[in-house]
Amino acid sequence: MAQFPSGFVWGAATASYQIEGAVHEDGRGASIWDTFAHTPGKVKQGDTGDVACDHYHRFREDVALMRDLGLNAYRFSVAWPRVQPDGRGRVNAAGLAFYDRLVDELLAAGLQPWATLFHWDLPQALEDRGGWLARDTAHRFEEYAYVVGERLADRVTGFMTLNEPFIHFLLGHALGTHAPGHTLGLHAFPAAHHQLLGHGLAVRALREAGANMVGIANNYAPVWPAGDRDADLEAMGRVDALHNHLFTDPLIRGEYPALALDVVRGTDAALLDVIQPGDLTVMAAPLDFLGVNYYQPDYVRAGAGPLGVELGRIPDREYTASSWPVVPEGLTQTLTGLKARYGETCPPLYVTESGCSVRDVVGPDGRVRDDFRIRYHEAHVDAVRDAITQGAEVRGYFVWSLLDNFEWAEGFSQRFGLVHVDYATQARTPKDSYRWFQTFLKDQG
Ligand code: PNW
């Protein structure tokens, strides 16, 4: 079987609000997820990230787990409200110092630090001024990016500006199931535009601060047909434009996909007024890599939804505990599809998230028998290998996630980790999948 290219990056990924806890410590300001999780009815069981995995205090133990696993990289996110409690201006030295300690600990353990600047925990103070619906937030993000870059760029291997701006746009601003909870439908378009603008401004700021590997982590899904009428194919095109092209074409081609603009214009032509001259040039700042977060295809037919779209359940598949189908070939399609669409201008790709939720329990013998997850990652690693064989330039694979953690609106009910977390005691238990990955990496040499 073909080997992975030398220097291939094998990592695990997490995000600040999902693991850190310590929400009131060392001068951290409130984020929109603090507000949202503390609003009754928004998160299952009333769970919050107040304590989460207590990673803020246990990061040394968590880094040791990764070192022992044999990973060579770790993708974490920086909590903006720790660095700038008010989202602008004043920098909180104690907050920044946490990431400084984390990065040093990673380097000492032989792990490359990969930092995401925004994984959805916007400072509440900025939300109060309009959040991503306001153009100013893009400029505040630029300022924050420079602060983090100045402090960490000498040691961080790769920076990702945003995590999944599409999901933050869709669930946070269009549908309202994530913070900040807006239910604007396509009237949320400014939140897409301003995230993309913020991305471009942050790329520039990071480079000025000395960063030399800069990218983004996007969520991608190949669009599969759930019907074959003309209307179904048209519905697929709209989904592809919004989910996959809207957040990538501007970065690589310096233009919005025409179909996405049509859909937004059809909702309200005035929404497009947020696009100012020069914005797309800013967005198209050259990227060193593209991060690919992959979970499942969009299975689409025409229907009565707002986009004229209905999402279906792919038949004859295994399903994860979060009811997502297991479709490894969708990852191959995503990676080769990016290469096909952008050709020579396609940046090198890293799978920045891949993983599944399983109903894991610690057995009486202390083992967590998550064979489902082992098979999941075996199949998805093979899918990456297939994509490389077919000409995609893929340089890394990050498992989502290192630890079981706060799965947003699902709270702690969904476990994605290679390491089990008992939230009552904060005990970490490496699962069978952790041991599998350890052996796999040894075999890779
Ligand atoms: C990603 N969807 O979120 C995030 O980057 C992680 O923080 C999260 O824990 C992980 O995937 C697992 O969910 C997503 O509805 C949330 O398709 C929702 C969707 C996709 C990704």
Short mmCIF file of C-alpha atoms and ligand atoms in Angstrom, two decimals:
data_model
loop_
_atom_site.label_atom_id
_atom_site.label_comp_id
_atom_site.label_asym_id
_atom_site.label_seq_id
_atom_site.Cartn_x
_atom_site.Cartn_y
_atom_site.Cartn_z
CA MET A 1 0.00 0.00 0.00
CA ALA A 2 1.22 3.50 -0.84
CA GLN A 3 2.97 5.24 2.06
CA PHE A 4 2.14 8.72 3.22
CA PRO A 5 4.59 11.36 2.04
CA SER A 6 7.48 12.01 4.42
CA GLY A 7 6.81 14.89 6.75
CA PHE A 8 3.12 14.04 6.78
CA VAL A 9 1.49 15.73 9.75
CA TRP A 10 -0.45 13.50 12.15
CA GLY A 11 -2.33 15.46 14.75
CA ALA A 12 -5.35 15.87 16.96
CA ALA A 13 -7.60 18.91 17.12
CA THR A 14 -9.62 20.75 19.77
CA ALA A 15 -11.16 24.18 20.29
CA SER A 16 -10.91 26.59 23.20
CA TYR A 17 -14.52 26.79 24.37
CA GLN A 18 -14.99 23.05 23.97
CA ILE A 19 -12.16 22.02 26.34
CA GLU A 20 -10.66 24.85 28.38
CA GLY A 21 -13.16 25.72 31.12
CA ALA A 22 -11.75 28.34 33.50
CA VAL A 23 -14.09 30.88 31.97
CA HIS A 24 -13.59 33.46 34.70
CA GLU A 25 -9.90 32.98 35.18
CA ASP A 26 -6.97 35.32 34.53
CA GLY A 27 -9.12 38.11 33.17
CA ARG A 28 -10.93 36.22 30.40
CA GLY A 29 -13.93 38.16 29.07
CA ALA A 30 -17.28 36.59 28.19
CA SER A 31 -17.83 35.03 24.78
CA ILE A 32 -21.04 34.50 22.84
CA TRP A 33 -20.89 30.82 23.82
CA ASP A 34 -20.92 31.69 27.53
CA THR A 35 -24.04 33.72 26.91
CA PHE A 36 -25.67 31.12 24.67
CA ALA A 37 -24.91 28.10 26.88
CA HIS A 38 -26.27 29.94 29.92
CA THR A 39 -29.52 30.70 28.09
CA PRO A 40 -32.03 28.02 29.10
CA GLY A 41 -33.04 25.65 26.31
CA LYS A 42 -30.11 26.33 23.99
CA VAL A 43 -27.80 23.43 24.94
CA LYS A 44 -28.85 19.87 25.79
CA GLN A 45 -29.14 19.19 29.52
CA GLY A 46 -28.18 22.81 30.21
CA ASP A 47 -24.51 21.90 29.74
CA THR A 48 -21.99 24.75 29.53
CA GLY A 49 -18.27 25.14 28.90
CA ASP A 50 -17.68 26.63 32.36
CA VAL A 51 -15.45 23.71 33.31
CA ALA A 52 -15.51 21.45 30.21
CA CYS A 53 -12.32 19.33 30.28
CA ASP A 54 -10.55 21.77 32.60
CA HIS A 55 -7.81 21.81 29.99
CA TYR A 56 -6.77 25.29 31.11
CA HIS A 57 -5.32 23.66 34.22
CA ARG A 58 -4.58 20.21 32.80
CA PHE A 59 -2.89 21.11 29.51
CA ARG A 60 0.40 19.51 30.58
CA GLU A 61 -1.31 16.16 31.12
CA ASP A 62 -3.11 16.54 27.77
CA VAL A 63 0.10 17.35 25.90
CA ALA A 64 1.75 14.30 27.50
CA LEU A 65 -1.11 12.15 26.20
CA MET A 66 -0.40 13.37 22.66
CA ARG A 67 3.34 12.87 23.00
CA ASP A 68 2.79 9.30 24.22
CA LEU A 69 0.38 8.64 21.39
CA GLY A 70 3.14 9.57 18.96
CA LEU A 71 1.46 12.52 17.24
CA ASN A 72 3.64 15.18 15.68
CA ALA A 73 1.14 18.04 15.75
CA TYR A 74 -1.71 19.54 17.75
CA ARG A 75 -4.38 21.92 16.46
CA PHE A 76 -5.86 24.11 19.19
CA SER A 77 -7.72 27.40 19.11
CA VAL A 78 -6.99 30.66 20.86
CA ALA A 79 -9.89 32.15 22.82
CA TRP A 80 -10.21 35.73 21.61
CA PRO A 81 -11.89 36.82 24.90
CA ARG A 82 -8.83 35.63 26.84
CA VAL A 83 -6.54 37.77 24.69
CA GLN A 84 -8.85 40.76 24.35
CA PRO A 85 -11.62 40.57 26.96
CA ASP A 86 -13.46 43.47 25.30
CA GLY A 87 -12.77 42.22 21.78
CA ARG A 88 -10.67 45.27 20.99
CA GLY A 89 -7.97 47.46 22.41
CA ARG A 90 -6.58 46.31 25.75
CA VAL A 91 -4.59 43.06 25.59
CA ASN A 92 -4.86 40.73 28.58
CA ALA A 93 -1.31 39.55 29.24
CA ALA A 94 -2.42 36.69 31.49
CA GLY A 95 -4.68 35.28 28.77
CA LEU A 96 -1.99 35.42 26.11
CA ALA A 97 0.46 33.84 28.55
CA PHE A 98 -1.64 30.66 28.67
CA TYR A 99 -1.08 30.03 24.95
CA ASP A 100 2.57 30.86 25.39
CA ARG A 101 2.88 28.11 28.01
CA LEU A 102 0.88 25.70 25.87
CA VAL A 103 3.05 26.30 22.80
CA ASP A 104 6.25 25.82 24.79
CA GLU A 105 4.90 22.63 26.32
CA LEU A 106 4.04 21.32 22.84
CA LEU A 107 7.48 22.10 21.45
CA ALA A 108 9.16 20.43 24.41
CA ALA A 109 7.04 17.33 23.69
CA GLY A 110 8.03 17.32 20.02
CA LEU A 111 4.64 18.46 18.72
CA GLN A 112 4.08 21.17 16.11
CA PRO A 113 1.63 23.80 17.37
CA TRP A 114 -1.16 24.63 14.89
CA ALA A 115 -3.30 27.52 16.08
CA THR A 116 -6.80 28.55 15.00
CA LEU A 117 -7.57 32.19 15.81
CA PHE A 118 -11.36 31.94 15.81
CA HIS A 119 -13.28 28.80 16.65
CA TRP A 120 -16.64 30.49 17.30
CA ASP A 121 -16.08 32.06 20.75
CA LEU A 122 -16.48 35.71 19.76
CA PRO A 123 -16.08 38.21 22.61
CA GLN A 124 -19.58 39.08 23.81
CA ALA A 125 -18.56 42.75 23.80
CA LEU A 126 -18.21 42.56 20.01
CA GLU A 127 -21.52 40.76 19.62
CA ASP A 128 -23.08 43.64 21.53
CA ARG A 129 -21.76 45.90 18.75
CA GLY A 130 -23.24 43.72 16.00
CA GLY A 131 -20.84 40.77 15.91
CA TRP A 132 -20.04 39.40 12.46
CA LEU A 133 -23.06 41.19 11.02
CA ALA A 134 -21.03 44.37 11.54
CA ARG A 135 -18.13 45.24 9.28
CA ASP A 136 -16.10 46.56 12.19
CA THR A 137 -15.70 43.01 13.57
CA ALA A 138 -13.51 42.14 10.57
CA HIS A 139 -11.17 44.98 11.53
CA ARG A 140 -11.21 43.94 15.19
CA PHE A 141 -10.25 40.43 14.04
CA GLU A 142 -7.31 41.88 12.10
CA GLU A 143 -6.11 43.66 15.23
CA TYR A 144 -6.48 40.52 17.36
CA ALA A 145 -4.71 38.40 14.73
CA TYR A 146 -1.71 40.72 14.85
CA VAL A 147 -1.57 40.52 18.67
CA VAL A 148 -1.57 36.71 18.63
CA GLY A 149 0.81 36.52 15.69
CA GLU A 150 3.30 38.85 17.33
CA ARG A 151 3.36 36.66 20.41
CA LEU A 152 3.28 33.17 18.89
CA ALA A 153 4.45 33.29 15.27
CA ASP A 154 8.04 32.50 16.23
CA ARG A 155 6.90 29.05 17.47
CA VAL A 156 3.57 28.15 15.84
CA THR A 157 3.92 25.99 12.73
CA GLY A 158 0.62 26.85 11.08
CA PHE A 159 -2.07 29.44 11.69
CA MET A 160 -5.69 29.03 10.70
CA THR A 161 -7.67 32.27 10.72
CA LEU A 162 -11.22 30.95 11.03
CA ASN A 163 -12.75 27.60 11.80
CA GLU A 164 -15.65 26.69 9.52
CA PRO A 165 -17.06 30.12 8.70
CA PHE A 166 -19.84 28.30 6.83
CA ILE A 167 -21.07 26.44 9.92
CA HIS A 168 -20.76 29.61 12.02
CA PHE A 169 -22.78 31.47 9.37
CA LEU A 170 -25.37 28.70 8.98
CA LEU A 171 -25.94 27.52 12.55
CA GLY A 172 -25.00 30.72 14.37
CA HIS A 173 -26.60 33.34 12.13
CA ALA A 174 -29.05 31.73 9.68
CA LEU A 175 -30.64 28.93 11.75
CA GLY A 176 -29.81 29.98 15.32
CA THR A 177 -28.96 26.58 16.80
CA HIS A 178 -25.46 27.84 17.72
CA ALA A 179 -24.32 31.09 19.32
CA PRO A 180 -25.07 33.90 18.78
CA GLY A 181 -28.46 32.36 17.94
CA HIS A 182 -29.63 34.58 15.08
CA THR A 183 -32.38 33.15 12.88
CA LEU A 184 -31.85 35.36 9.87
CA GLY A 185 -31.88 32.80 7.08
CA LEU A 186 -30.08 34.21 4.07
CA HIS A 187 -30.39 37.67 5.58
CA ALA A 188 -27.33 36.51 7.53
CA PHE A 189 -25.20 37.03 4.40
CA PRO A 190 -23.26 39.93 5.99
CA ALA A 191 -21.94 37.46 8.60
CA ALA A 192 -20.47 35.42 5.75
CA HIS A 193 -18.99 38.44 4.01
CA HIS A 194 -17.47 39.95 7.14
CA GLN A 195 -15.93 36.63 8.23
CA LEU A 196 -14.31 36.32 4.79
CA LEU A 197 -13.13 39.92 4.95
CA GLY A 198 -11.81 39.35 8.48
CA HIS A 199 -9.99 36.28 7.20
CA GLY A 200 -8.22 38.27 4.48
CA LEU A 201 -7.28 41.07 6.85
CA ALA A 202 -6.00 38.52 9.39
CA VAL A 203 -3.85 36.75 6.79
CA ARG A 204 -2.11 40.05 6.12
CA ALA A 205 -1.77 40.84 9.83
CA LEU A 206 -0.35 37.40 10.62
CA ARG A 207 2.27 37.76 7.89
CA GLU A 208 3.25 41.20 9.16
CA ALA A 209 3.63 39.62 12.58
CA GLY A 210 6.04 37.04 11.16
CA ALA A 211 3.84 34.00 10.46
CA ASN A 212 4.89 31.98 7.43
CA MET A 213 2.24 29.23 7.26
CA VAL A 214 -1.22 30.74 7.08
CA GLY A 215 -4.49 29.11 6.08
CA ILE A 216 -8.08 28.53 7.12
CA ALA A 217 -10.09 25.49 8.26
CA ASN A 218 -13.21 25.16 6.15
CA ASN A 219 -16.02 22.65 6.42
CA TYR A 220 -16.61 20.83 3.13
CA ALA A 221 -19.19 18.32 1.99
CA PRO A 222 -19.53 16.71 -1.41
CA VAL A 223 -23.11 17.17 -2.57
CA TRP A 224 -24.87 13.91 -3.37
CA PRO A 225 -28.14 13.58 -5.28
CA ALA A 226 -31.19 12.32 -3.40
CA GLY A 227 -33.24 12.64 -6.58
CA ASP A 228 -32.64 12.98 -10.31
CA ARG A 229 -35.24 15.48 -11.47
CA ASP A 230 -33.95 18.73 -12.95
CA ALA A 231 -35.18 20.49 -9.82
CA ASP A 232 -33.06 18.15 -7.67
CA LEU A 233 -29.93 18.93 -9.67
CA GLU A 234 -30.61 22.65 -9.35
CA ALA A 235 -31.06 22.27 -5.60
CA MET A 236 -27.71 20.46 -5.44
CA GLY A 237 -26.05 23.34 -7.25
CA ARG A 238 -27.38 25.88 -4.75
CA VAL A 239 -26.16 23.81 -1.81
CA ASP A 240 -22.73 23.31 -3.38
CA ALA A 241 -22.44 27.05 -4.03
CA LEU A 242 -23.30 28.03 -0.46
CA HIS A 243 -21.58 25.23 1.45
CA ASN A 244 -18.43 24.67 -0.59
CA HIS A 245 -17.78 27.52 -3.01
CA LEU A 246 -18.93 30.59 -1.08
CA PHE A 247 -16.14 30.27 1.47
CA THR A 248 -13.37 29.23 -0.91
CA ASP A 249 -13.82 30.90 -4.30
CA PRO A 250 -13.21 34.38 -2.82
CA LEU A 251 -9.98 33.16 -1.19
CA ILE A 252 -8.56 31.51 -4.29
CA ARG A 253 -10.28 33.18 -7.23
CA GLY A 254 -11.06 36.55 -5.69
CA GLU A 255 -14.71 36.23 -6.65
CA TYR A 256 -17.96 35.03 -5.19
CA PRO A 257 -19.65 32.08 -6.92
CA ALA A 258 -22.35 33.53 -9.19
CA LEU A 259 -24.95 31.04 -7.99
CA ALA A 260 -24.47 32.03 -4.34
CA LEU A 261 -24.85 35.71 -5.28
CA ASP A 262 -28.04 34.85 -7.21
CA VAL A 263 -29.50 33.12 -4.19
CA VAL A 264 -28.66 36.02 -1.87
CA ARG A 265 -29.91 38.59 -4.40
CA GLY A 266 -33.15 36.62 -4.72
CA THR A 267 -33.63 36.96 -0.96
CA ASP A 268 -32.93 40.71 -0.87
CA ALA A 269 -30.70 42.48 -3.38
CA ALA A 270 -29.70 45.06 -0.75
CA LEU A 271 -27.84 42.34 1.17
CA LEU A 272 -25.09 42.54 -1.44
CA ASP A 273 -24.43 46.18 -0.55
CA VAL A 274 -22.08 44.99 2.20
CA ILE A 275 -19.60 44.06 -0.54
CA GLN A 276 -17.35 47.10 -0.91
CA PRO A 277 -14.81 47.78 -3.66
CA GLY A 278 -11.54 46.04 -2.84
CA ASP A 279 -13.04 43.51 -0.40
CA LEU A 280 -12.47 40.55 -2.69
CA THR A 281 -8.86 41.54 -3.21
CA VAL A 282 -8.37 41.51 0.57
CA MET A 283 -10.05 38.09 0.82
CA ALA A 284 -7.81 36.67 -1.87
CA ALA A 285 -4.60 37.14 0.14
CA PRO A 286 -2.39 34.18 -0.86
CA LEU A 287 -2.77 31.09 1.35
CA ASP A 288 -0.11 28.54 2.27
CA PHE A 289 -2.64 25.80 2.87
CA LEU A 290 -6.30 24.97 2.97
CA GLY A 291 -7.65 23.12 6.00
CA VAL A 292 -10.41 20.62 5.26
CA ASN A 293 -12.87 19.63 7.99
CA TYR A 294 -14.88 16.68 6.73
CA TYR A 295 -17.75 14.78 8.32
CA GLN A 296 -20.39 13.81 5.76
CA PRO A 297 -21.85 14.60 2.33
CA ASP A 298 -24.91 16.79 1.82
CA TYR A 299 -27.64 14.49 0.48
CA VAL A 300 -29.90 16.83 -1.44
CA ARG A 301 -33.17 16.99 -3.31
CA ALA A 302 -35.52 19.81 -4.22
CA GLY A 303 -38.01 20.57 -1.47
CA ALA A 304 -39.98 23.08 0.47
CA GLY A 305 -37.11 24.46 2.59
CA PRO A 306 -36.06 28.12 2.36
CA LEU A 307 -33.52 27.37 -0.36
CA GLY A 308 -35.95 25.08 -2.11
CA VAL A 309 -33.87 22.29 -0.69
CA GLU A 310 -34.47 19.19 1.41
CA LEU A 311 -31.64 17.27 3.07
CA GLY A 312 -32.09 13.51 3.25
CA ARG A 313 -30.58 10.59 5.11
CA ILE A 314 -28.16 8.57 2.99
CA PRO A 315 -29.51 5.01 2.94
CA ASP A 316 -27.59 1.81 3.70
CA ARG A 317 -24.84 3.36 5.78
CA GLU A 318 -23.54 2.98 9.27
CA TYR A 319 -24.39 5.96 11.46
CA THR A 320 -22.38 7.58 14.23
CA ALA A 321 -23.88 8.37 17.65
CA SER A 322 -24.72 11.86 16.36
CA SER A 323 -26.64 10.21 13.47
CA TRP A 324 -24.12 11.22 10.84
CA PRO A 325 -23.52 8.62 8.09
CA VAL A 326 -20.07 7.10 7.71
CA VAL A 327 -18.95 8.00 4.17
CA PRO A 328 -15.17 7.85 3.85
CA GLU A 329 -15.21 8.12 0.05
CA GLY A 330 -16.80 11.54 0.56
CA LEU A 331 -13.47 12.67 1.99
CA THR A 332 -11.62 11.44 -1.10
CA GLN A 333 -14.15 13.29 -3.26
CA THR A 334 -13.76 16.46 -1.24
CA LEU A 335 -9.98 16.47 -1.55
CA THR A 336 -9.84 15.55 -5.24
CA GLY A 337 -12.75 17.93 -5.88
CA LEU A 338 -10.81 20.88 -4.49
CA LYS A 339 -7.89 19.95 -6.73
CA ALA A 340 -10.24 19.65 -9.70
CA ARG A 341 -11.95 22.99 -9.08
CA TYR A 342 -8.85 25.08 -8.32
CA GLY A 343 -6.18 23.19 -10.25
CA GLU A 344 -2.72 24.73 -10.03
CA THR A 345 -4.06 27.44 -7.74
CA CYS A 346 -5.22 24.91 -5.13
CA PRO A 347 -3.08 25.32 -2.00
CA PRO A 348 -1.72 22.22 -0.25
CA LEU A 349 -4.45 20.52 1.75
CA TYR A 350 -4.54 19.40 5.37
CA VAL A 351 -7.43 17.45 6.81
CA THR A 352 -7.87 19.67 9.87
CA GLU A 353 -10.80 17.66 11.31
CA SER A 354 -12.05 14.12 10.83
CA GLY A 355 -13.82 12.09 13.47
CA CYS A 356 -16.98 10.58 14.86
CA SER A 357 -19.13 10.46 17.94
CA VAL A 358 -19.53 7.10 19.70
CA ARG A 359 -21.46 6.13 22.87
CA ASP A 360 -18.29 5.32 24.73
CA VAL A 361 -18.23 3.86 28.21
CA VAL A 362 -15.29 2.89 30.38
CA GLY A 363 -15.57 -0.84 31.04
CA PRO A 364 -14.90 -2.50 34.42
CA ASP A 365 -11.41 -3.30 33.14
CA GLY A 366 -10.77 0.37 32.43
CA ARG A 367 -10.95 -0.05 28.65
CA VAL A 368 -13.08 1.91 26.22
CA ARG A 369 -13.85 -0.45 23.33
CA ASP A 370 -14.50 2.03 20.54
CA ASP A 371 -13.95 -0.30 17.57
CA PHE A 372 -16.42 1.83 15.65
CA ARG A 373 -14.03 4.79 15.88
CA ILE A 374 -11.03 2.65 14.92
CA ARG A 375 -12.80 1.51 11.76
CA TYR A 376 -13.89 5.10 11.11
CA HIS A 377 -10.35 6.46 11.18
CA GLU A 378 -8.88 3.49 9.28
CA ALA A 379 -11.38 4.14 6.51
CA HIS A 380 -10.83 7.91 6.47
CA VAL A 381 -7.05 7.59 6.51
CA ASP A 382 -7.41 5.23 3.54
CA ALA A 383 -9.64 7.80 1.88
CA VAL A 384 -6.86 10.38 2.22
CA ARG A 385 -4.40 7.91 0.72
CA ASP A 386 -6.76 7.42 -2.23
CA ALA A 387 -6.97 11.18 -2.74
CA ILE A 388 -3.17 11.45 -2.76
CA THR A 389 -2.95 8.61 -5.29
CA GLN A 390 -5.42 10.54 -7.44
CA GLY A 391 -3.26 13.65 -7.39
CA ALA A 392 -4.47 15.73 -4.45
CA GLU A 393 -1.65 17.25 -2.42
CA VAL A 394 -2.59 16.30 1.14
CA ARG A 395 -0.03 16.93 3.85
CA GLY A 396 -1.74 16.13 7.13
CA TYR A 397 -4.58 14.52 9.06
CA PHE A 398 -5.91 15.85 12.36
CA VAL A 399 -8.32 13.72 14.35
CA TRP A 400 -11.34 15.45 15.82
CA SER A 401 -10.84 15.23 18.70
CA LEU A 402 -8.09 14.59 21.21
CA LEU A 403 -10.59 14.57 24.11
CA ASP A 404 -14.29 14.09 24.56
CA ASN A 405 -15.54 17.65 24.94
CA PHE A 406 -18.36 20.21 24.86
CA GLU A 407 -20.05 19.43 21.55
CA TRP A 408 -21.81 22.80 21.18
CA ALA A 409 -25.62 22.52 21.26
CA GLU A 410 -25.26 18.80 22.01
CA GLY A 411 -23.39 19.56 25.23
CA PHE A 412 -21.41 16.65 26.63
CA SER A 413 -23.77 14.05 25.15
CA GLN A 414 -21.56 13.39 22.10
CA ARG A 415 -18.09 11.92 22.58
CA PHE A 416 -15.57 12.45 19.74
CA GLY A 417 -12.31 11.90 21.64
CA LEU A 418 -9.45 9.44 21.32
CA VAL A 419 -9.32 9.96 25.07
CA HIS A 420 -12.38 9.49 27.27
CA VAL A 421 -13.13 12.23 29.80
CA ASP A 422 -15.09 11.53 32.98
CA TYR A 423 -16.52 14.99 33.58
CA ALA A 424 -17.19 14.28 37.27
CA THR A 425 -13.54 13.55 38.06
CA GLN A 426 -11.74 14.88 34.95
CA ALA A 427 -10.09 11.45 34.64
CA ARG A 428 -8.61 10.89 31.18
CA THR A 429 -8.80 7.32 29.81
CA PRO A 430 -7.16 6.57 26.47
CA LYS A 431 -9.65 4.62 24.37
CA ASP A 432 -8.86 1.60 22.20
CA SER A 433 -8.76 4.06 19.26
CA TYR A 434 -5.90 5.90 20.98
CA ARG A 435 -3.93 2.62 21.14
CA TRP A 436 -4.83 1.82 17.54
CA PHE A 437 -3.55 5.21 16.38
CA GLN A 438 -0.39 4.77 18.44
CA THR A 439 0.35 1.44 16.72
CA PHE A 440 -0.57 2.88 13.33
CA LEU A 441 1.91 5.72 13.77
CA LYS A 442 4.66 3.34 14.91
CA ASP A 443 4.11 1.29 11.76
CA GLN A 444 4.30 4.46 9.67
CA GLY A 445 7.76 4.89 11.19
C1 PNW B 1 -17.17 20.96 13.65
N1 PNW B 1 -22.89 20.12 10.80
O1 PNW B 1 -18.46 21.46 13.78
C2 PNW B 1 -16.39 21.86 14.56
O2 PNW B 1 -15.27 22.46 13.96
C3 PNW B 1 -16.05 21.23 15.86
O3 PNW B 1 -15.91 22.25 16.82
C4 PNW B 1 -17.10 20.21 16.24
O4 PNW B 1 -16.96 19.72 17.54
C5 PNW B 1 -17.00 19.10 15.21
O5 PNW B 1 -17.16 19.59 13.90
C6 PNW B 1 -18.00 17.96 15.42
O6 PNW B 1 -19.30 18.44 15.28
C7 PNW B 1 -19.52 21.06 13.01
O7 PNW B 1 -24.02 20.32 11.30
C8 PNW B 1 -20.79 21.25 13.54
O8 PNW B 1 -22.76 19.62 9.64
C9 PNW B 1 -21.90 20.94 12.81
C10 PNW B 1 -21.74 20.44 11.53
C11 PNW B 1 -20.50 20.23 10.98
C12 PNW B 1 -19.37 20.55 11.74
#
